[in-house]
PDB file of C-alpha atoms in Angstrom:
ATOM      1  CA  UNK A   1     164.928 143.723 -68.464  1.00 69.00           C
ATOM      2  CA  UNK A   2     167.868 145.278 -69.816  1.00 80.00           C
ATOM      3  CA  UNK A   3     166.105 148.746 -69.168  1.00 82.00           C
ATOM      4  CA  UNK A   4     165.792 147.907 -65.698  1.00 88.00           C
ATOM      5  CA  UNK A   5     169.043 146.673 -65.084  1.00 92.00           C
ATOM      6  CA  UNK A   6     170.420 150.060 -66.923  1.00 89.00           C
ATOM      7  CA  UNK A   7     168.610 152.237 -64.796  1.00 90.00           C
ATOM      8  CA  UNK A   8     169.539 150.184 -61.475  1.00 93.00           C
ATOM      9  CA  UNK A   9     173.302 150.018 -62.716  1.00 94.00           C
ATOM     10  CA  UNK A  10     172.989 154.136 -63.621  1.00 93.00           C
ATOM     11  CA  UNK A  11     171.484 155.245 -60.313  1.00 93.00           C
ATOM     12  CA  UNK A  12     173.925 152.810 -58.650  1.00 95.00           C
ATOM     13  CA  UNK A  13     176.738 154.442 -60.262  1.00 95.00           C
ATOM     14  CA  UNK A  14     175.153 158.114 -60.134  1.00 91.00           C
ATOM     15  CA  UNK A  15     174.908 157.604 -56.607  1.00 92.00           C
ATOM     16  CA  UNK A  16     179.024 156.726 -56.057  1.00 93.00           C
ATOM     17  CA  UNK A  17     179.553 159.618 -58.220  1.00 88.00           C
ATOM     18  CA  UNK A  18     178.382 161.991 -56.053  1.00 86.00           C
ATOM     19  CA  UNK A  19     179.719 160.219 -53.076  1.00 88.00           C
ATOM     20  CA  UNK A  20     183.270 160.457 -54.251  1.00 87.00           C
ATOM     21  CA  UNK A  21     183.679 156.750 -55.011  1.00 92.00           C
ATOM     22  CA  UNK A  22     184.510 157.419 -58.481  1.00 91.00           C
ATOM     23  CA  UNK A  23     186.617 153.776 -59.111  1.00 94.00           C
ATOM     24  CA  UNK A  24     183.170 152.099 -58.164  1.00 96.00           C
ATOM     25  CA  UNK A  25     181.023 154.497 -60.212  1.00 94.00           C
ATOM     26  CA  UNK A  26     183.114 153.912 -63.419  1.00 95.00           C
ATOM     27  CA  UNK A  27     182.481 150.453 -63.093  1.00 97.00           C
ATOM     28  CA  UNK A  28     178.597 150.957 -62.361  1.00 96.00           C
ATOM     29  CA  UNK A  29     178.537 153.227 -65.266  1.00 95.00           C
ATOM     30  CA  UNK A  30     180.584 151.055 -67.351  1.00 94.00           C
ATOM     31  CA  UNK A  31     178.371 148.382 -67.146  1.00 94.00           C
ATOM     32  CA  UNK A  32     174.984 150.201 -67.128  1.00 93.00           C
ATOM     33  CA  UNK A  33     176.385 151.333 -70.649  1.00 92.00           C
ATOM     34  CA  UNK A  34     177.410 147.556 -72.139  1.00 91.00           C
ATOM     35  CA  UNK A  35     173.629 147.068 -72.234  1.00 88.00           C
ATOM     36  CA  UNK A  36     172.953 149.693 -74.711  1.00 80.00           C
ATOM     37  CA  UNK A  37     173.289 148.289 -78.227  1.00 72.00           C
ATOM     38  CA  UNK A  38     171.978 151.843 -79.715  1.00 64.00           C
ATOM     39  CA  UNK A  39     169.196 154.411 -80.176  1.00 61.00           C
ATOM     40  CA  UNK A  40     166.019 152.498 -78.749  1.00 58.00           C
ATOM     41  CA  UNK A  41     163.403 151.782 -81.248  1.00 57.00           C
ATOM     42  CA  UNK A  42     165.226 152.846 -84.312  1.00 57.00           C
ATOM     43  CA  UNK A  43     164.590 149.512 -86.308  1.00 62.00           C
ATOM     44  CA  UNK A  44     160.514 149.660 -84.908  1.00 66.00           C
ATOM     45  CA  UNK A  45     157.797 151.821 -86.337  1.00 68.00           C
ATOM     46  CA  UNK A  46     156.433 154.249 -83.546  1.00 64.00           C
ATOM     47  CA  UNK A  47     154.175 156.821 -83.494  1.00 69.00           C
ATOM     48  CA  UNK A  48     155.541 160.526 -81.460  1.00 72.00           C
ATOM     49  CA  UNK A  49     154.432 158.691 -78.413  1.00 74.00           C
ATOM     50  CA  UNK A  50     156.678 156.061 -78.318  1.00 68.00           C
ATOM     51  CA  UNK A  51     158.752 158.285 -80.182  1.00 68.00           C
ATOM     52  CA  UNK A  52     159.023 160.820 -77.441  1.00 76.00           C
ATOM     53  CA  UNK A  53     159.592 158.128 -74.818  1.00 70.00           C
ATOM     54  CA  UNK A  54     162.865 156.913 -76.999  1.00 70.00           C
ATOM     55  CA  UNK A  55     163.954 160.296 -76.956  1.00 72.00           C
ATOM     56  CA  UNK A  56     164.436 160.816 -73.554  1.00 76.00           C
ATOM     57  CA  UNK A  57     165.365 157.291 -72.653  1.00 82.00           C
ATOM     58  CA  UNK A  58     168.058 157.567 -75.517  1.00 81.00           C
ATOM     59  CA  UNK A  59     169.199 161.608 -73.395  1.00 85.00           C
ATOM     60  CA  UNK A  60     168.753 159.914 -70.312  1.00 87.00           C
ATOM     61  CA  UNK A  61     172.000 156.876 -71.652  1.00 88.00           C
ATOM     62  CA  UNK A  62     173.782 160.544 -73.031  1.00 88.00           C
ATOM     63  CA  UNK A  63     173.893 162.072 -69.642  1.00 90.00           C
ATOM     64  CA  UNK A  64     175.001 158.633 -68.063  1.00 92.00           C
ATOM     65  CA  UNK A  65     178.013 158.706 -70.520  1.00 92.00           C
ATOM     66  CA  UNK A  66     179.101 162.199 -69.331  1.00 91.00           C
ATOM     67  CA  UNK A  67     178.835 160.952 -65.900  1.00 92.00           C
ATOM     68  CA  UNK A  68     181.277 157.442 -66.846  1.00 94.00           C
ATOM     69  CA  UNK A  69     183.644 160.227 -69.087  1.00 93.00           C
ATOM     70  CA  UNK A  70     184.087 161.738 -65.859  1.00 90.00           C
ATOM     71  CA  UNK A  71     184.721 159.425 -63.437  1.00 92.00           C
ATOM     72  CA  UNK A  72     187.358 158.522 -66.079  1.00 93.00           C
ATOM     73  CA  UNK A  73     188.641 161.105 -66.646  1.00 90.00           C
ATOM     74  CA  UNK A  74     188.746 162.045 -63.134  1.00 88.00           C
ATOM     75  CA  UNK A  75     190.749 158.691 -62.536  1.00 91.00           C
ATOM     76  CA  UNK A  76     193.173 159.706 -65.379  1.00 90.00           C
ATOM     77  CA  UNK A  77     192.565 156.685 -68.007  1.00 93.00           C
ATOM     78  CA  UNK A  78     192.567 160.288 -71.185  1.00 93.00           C
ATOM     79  CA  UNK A  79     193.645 158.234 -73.399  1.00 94.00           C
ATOM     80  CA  UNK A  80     190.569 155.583 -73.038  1.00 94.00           C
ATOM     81  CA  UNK A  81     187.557 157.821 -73.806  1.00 95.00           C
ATOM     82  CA  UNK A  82     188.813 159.278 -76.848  1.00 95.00           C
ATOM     83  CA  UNK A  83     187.895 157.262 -79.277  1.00 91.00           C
ATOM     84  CA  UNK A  84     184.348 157.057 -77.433  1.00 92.00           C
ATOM     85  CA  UNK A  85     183.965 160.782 -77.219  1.00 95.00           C
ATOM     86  CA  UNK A  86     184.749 161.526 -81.417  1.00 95.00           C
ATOM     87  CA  UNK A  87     182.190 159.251 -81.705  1.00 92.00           C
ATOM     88  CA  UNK A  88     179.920 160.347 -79.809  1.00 91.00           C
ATOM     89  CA  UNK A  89     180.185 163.844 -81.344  1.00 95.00           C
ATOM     90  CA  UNK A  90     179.647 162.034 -84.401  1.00 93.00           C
ATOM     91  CA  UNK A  91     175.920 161.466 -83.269  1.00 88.00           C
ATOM     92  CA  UNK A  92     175.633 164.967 -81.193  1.00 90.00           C
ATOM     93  CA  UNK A  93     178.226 167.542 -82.964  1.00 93.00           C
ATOM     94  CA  UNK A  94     176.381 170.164 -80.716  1.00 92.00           C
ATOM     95  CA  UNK A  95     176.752 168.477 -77.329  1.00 91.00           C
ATOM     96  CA  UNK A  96     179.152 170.987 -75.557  1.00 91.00           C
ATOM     97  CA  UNK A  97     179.684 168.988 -72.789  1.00 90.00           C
ATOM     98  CA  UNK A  98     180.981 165.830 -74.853  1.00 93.00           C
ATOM     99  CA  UNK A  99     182.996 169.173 -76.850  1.00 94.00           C
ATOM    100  CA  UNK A 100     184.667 169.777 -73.685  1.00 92.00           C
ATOM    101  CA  UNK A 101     185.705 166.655 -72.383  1.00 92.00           C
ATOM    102  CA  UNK A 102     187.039 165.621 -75.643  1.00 95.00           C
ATOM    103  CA  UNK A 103     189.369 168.928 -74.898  1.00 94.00           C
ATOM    104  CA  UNK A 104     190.153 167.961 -71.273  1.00 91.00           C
ATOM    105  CA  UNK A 105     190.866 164.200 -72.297  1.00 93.00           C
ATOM    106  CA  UNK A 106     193.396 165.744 -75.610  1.00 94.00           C
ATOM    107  CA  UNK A 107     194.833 168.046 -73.275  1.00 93.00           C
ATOM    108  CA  UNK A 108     195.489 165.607 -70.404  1.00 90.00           C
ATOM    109  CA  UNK A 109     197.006 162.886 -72.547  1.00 93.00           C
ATOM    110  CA  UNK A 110     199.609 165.493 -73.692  1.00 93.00           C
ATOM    111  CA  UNK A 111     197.931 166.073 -77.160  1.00 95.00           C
ATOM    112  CA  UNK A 112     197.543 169.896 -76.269  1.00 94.00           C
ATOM    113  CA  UNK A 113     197.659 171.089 -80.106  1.00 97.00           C
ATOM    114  CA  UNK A 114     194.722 168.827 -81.167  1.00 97.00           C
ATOM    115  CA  UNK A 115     192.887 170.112 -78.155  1.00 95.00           C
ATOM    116  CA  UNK A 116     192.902 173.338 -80.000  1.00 96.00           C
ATOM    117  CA  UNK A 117     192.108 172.084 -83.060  1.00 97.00           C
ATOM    118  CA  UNK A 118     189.022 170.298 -81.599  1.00 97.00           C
ATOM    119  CA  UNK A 119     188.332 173.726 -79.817  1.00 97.00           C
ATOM    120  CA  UNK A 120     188.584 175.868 -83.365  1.00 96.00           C
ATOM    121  CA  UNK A 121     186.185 172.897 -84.955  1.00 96.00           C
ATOM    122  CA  UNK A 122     183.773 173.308 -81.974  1.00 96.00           C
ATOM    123  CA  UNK A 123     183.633 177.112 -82.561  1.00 95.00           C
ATOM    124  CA  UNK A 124     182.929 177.090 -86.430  1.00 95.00           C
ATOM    125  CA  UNK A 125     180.072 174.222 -86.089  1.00 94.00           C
ATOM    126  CA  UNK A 126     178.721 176.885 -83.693  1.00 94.00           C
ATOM    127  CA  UNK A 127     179.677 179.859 -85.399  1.00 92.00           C
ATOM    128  CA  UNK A 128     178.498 178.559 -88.730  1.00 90.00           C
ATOM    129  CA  UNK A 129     175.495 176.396 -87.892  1.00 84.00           C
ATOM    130  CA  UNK A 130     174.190 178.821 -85.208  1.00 91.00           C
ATOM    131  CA  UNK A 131     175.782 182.166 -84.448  1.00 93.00           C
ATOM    132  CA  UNK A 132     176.853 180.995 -81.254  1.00 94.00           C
ATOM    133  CA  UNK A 133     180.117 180.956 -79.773  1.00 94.00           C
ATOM    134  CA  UNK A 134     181.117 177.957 -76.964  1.00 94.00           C
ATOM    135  CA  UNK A 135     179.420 178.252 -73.476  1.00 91.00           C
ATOM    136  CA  UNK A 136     181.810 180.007 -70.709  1.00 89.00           C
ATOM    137  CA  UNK A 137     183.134 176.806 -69.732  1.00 86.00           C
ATOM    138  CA  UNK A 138     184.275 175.250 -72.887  1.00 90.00           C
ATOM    139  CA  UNK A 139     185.679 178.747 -73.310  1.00 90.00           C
ATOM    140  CA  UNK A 140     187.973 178.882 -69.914  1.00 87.00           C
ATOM    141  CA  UNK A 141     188.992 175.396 -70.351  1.00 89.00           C
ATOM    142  CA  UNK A 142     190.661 176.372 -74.479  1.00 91.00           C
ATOM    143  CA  UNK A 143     192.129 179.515 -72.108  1.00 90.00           C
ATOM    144  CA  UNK A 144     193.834 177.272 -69.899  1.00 88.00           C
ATOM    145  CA  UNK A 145     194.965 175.097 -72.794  1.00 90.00           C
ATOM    146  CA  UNK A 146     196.369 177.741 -74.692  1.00 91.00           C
ATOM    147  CA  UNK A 147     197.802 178.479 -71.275  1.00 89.00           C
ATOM    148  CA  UNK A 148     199.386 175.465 -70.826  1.00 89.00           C
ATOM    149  CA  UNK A 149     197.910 175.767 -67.632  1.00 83.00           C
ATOM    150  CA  UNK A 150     198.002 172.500 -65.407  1.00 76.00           C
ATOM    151  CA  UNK A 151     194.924 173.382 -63.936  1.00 63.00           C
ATOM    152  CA  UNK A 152     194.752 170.372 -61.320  1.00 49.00           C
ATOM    153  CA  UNK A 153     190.927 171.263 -60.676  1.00 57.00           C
ATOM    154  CA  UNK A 154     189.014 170.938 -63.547  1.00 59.00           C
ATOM    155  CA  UNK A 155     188.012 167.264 -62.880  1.00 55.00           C
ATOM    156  CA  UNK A 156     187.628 167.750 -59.664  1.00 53.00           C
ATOM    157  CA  UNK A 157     185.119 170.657 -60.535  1.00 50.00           C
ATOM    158  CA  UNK A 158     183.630 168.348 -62.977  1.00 54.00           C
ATOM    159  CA  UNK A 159     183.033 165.571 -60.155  1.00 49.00           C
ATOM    160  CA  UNK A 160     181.508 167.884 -57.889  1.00 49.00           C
ATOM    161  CA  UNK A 161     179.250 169.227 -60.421  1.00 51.00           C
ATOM    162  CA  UNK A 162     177.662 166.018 -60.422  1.00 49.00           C
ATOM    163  CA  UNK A 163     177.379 165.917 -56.771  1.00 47.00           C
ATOM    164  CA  UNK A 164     174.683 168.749 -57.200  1.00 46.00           C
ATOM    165  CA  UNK A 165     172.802 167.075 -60.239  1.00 47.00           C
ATOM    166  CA  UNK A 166     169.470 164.638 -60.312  1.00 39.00           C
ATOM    167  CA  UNK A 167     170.134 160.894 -60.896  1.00 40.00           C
ATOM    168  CA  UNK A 168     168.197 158.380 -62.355  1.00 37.00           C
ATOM    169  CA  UNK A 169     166.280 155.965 -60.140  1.00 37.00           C
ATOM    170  CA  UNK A 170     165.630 152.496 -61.087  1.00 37.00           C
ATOM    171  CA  UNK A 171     161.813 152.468 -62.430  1.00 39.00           C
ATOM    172  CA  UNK A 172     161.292 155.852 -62.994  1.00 36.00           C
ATOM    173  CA  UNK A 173     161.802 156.182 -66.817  1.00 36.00           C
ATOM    174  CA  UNK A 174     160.817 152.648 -67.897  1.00 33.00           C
ATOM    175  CA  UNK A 175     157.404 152.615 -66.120  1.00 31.00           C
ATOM    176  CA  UNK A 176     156.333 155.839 -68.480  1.00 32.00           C
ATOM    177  CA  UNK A 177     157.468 153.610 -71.566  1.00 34.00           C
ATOM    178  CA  UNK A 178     155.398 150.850 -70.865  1.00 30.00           C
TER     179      UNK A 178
END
């Protein structure tokens, strides 16, 4: 049930998203995520399976929290998602996109120097752990911080990235887990 009511809630909240009613998708979001008590089937014994179904279903509640981040963020509540967001990275140190709100949210709540901290940790996880250096995005937004460039878009070009992304639709993950 709770499954169900997440992916209703998610959809719900995808769809104001991308409609521009981003007070009323916070809340959808907000609440599809106060069902989720933590990684699905981690105290059951599964086979890959059941395994792989978790997986997804456990990406699926990771993209819905980058979609709640940014209606926040978008509605200026910074300070709110960053505890969430460190630990969050905590469980997905290589999620860029969690990498670069946490920058935004620093930034935007006047914390500009920790911002590029955060940025300089980001690049040695990569740099260290993979030989990579942070996506093109990650990298303009630590340009504009070191800037100290207002740069009154970037949630706005956050929001309407999500106008132009796939949402979930109540039913259609939790009818493959079954």
């Amino acid at each position: 049930m709770d499954l169900c009511r997440f992916e209703t809630l998610a959809a719900q909240g995808g769809t104001a998203l991308r409609q521009g009613n981003v007070p009323r998708a916070a809340e959808l979001l907000e609440e599809a995520l106060t069902l989720w008590r933590g990684p699905l089937v981690s105290n059951v014994k599964h086979g890959p399976v059941l395994g792989a179904h978790a997986t997804g279903l456990n990406e699926e509640r990771l993209r819905v929290v980058e979609q709640c981040v940014d209606a926040q963020l978008f509605l200026g509540r910074y300070h709110e998602v960053l505890t969430g967001l460190r630990g969050l990275l905590v469980e997905h140190p290589l999620a860029e996109g969690l990498w670069q709100r946490l920058l935004l949210a620093l930034y935007r709540s006047g914390r500009r120097l920790e911002a590029i901290q955060e940025y300089r940790r980001l690049h040695r996880i990569l740099g260290d752990g993979l030989g990579l250096e942070p996506s093109r995005s990650v990298q303009r937004l630590y340009e504009a911080v070191l800037a100290s460039d207002p740069a009154p878009d970037l949630e706005r070009i956050a929001l309407s990235a999500w106008r132009d992304r796939a949402v979930i639709r109540p039913g259609t993950v939790s009818r493959h887990v079954a």
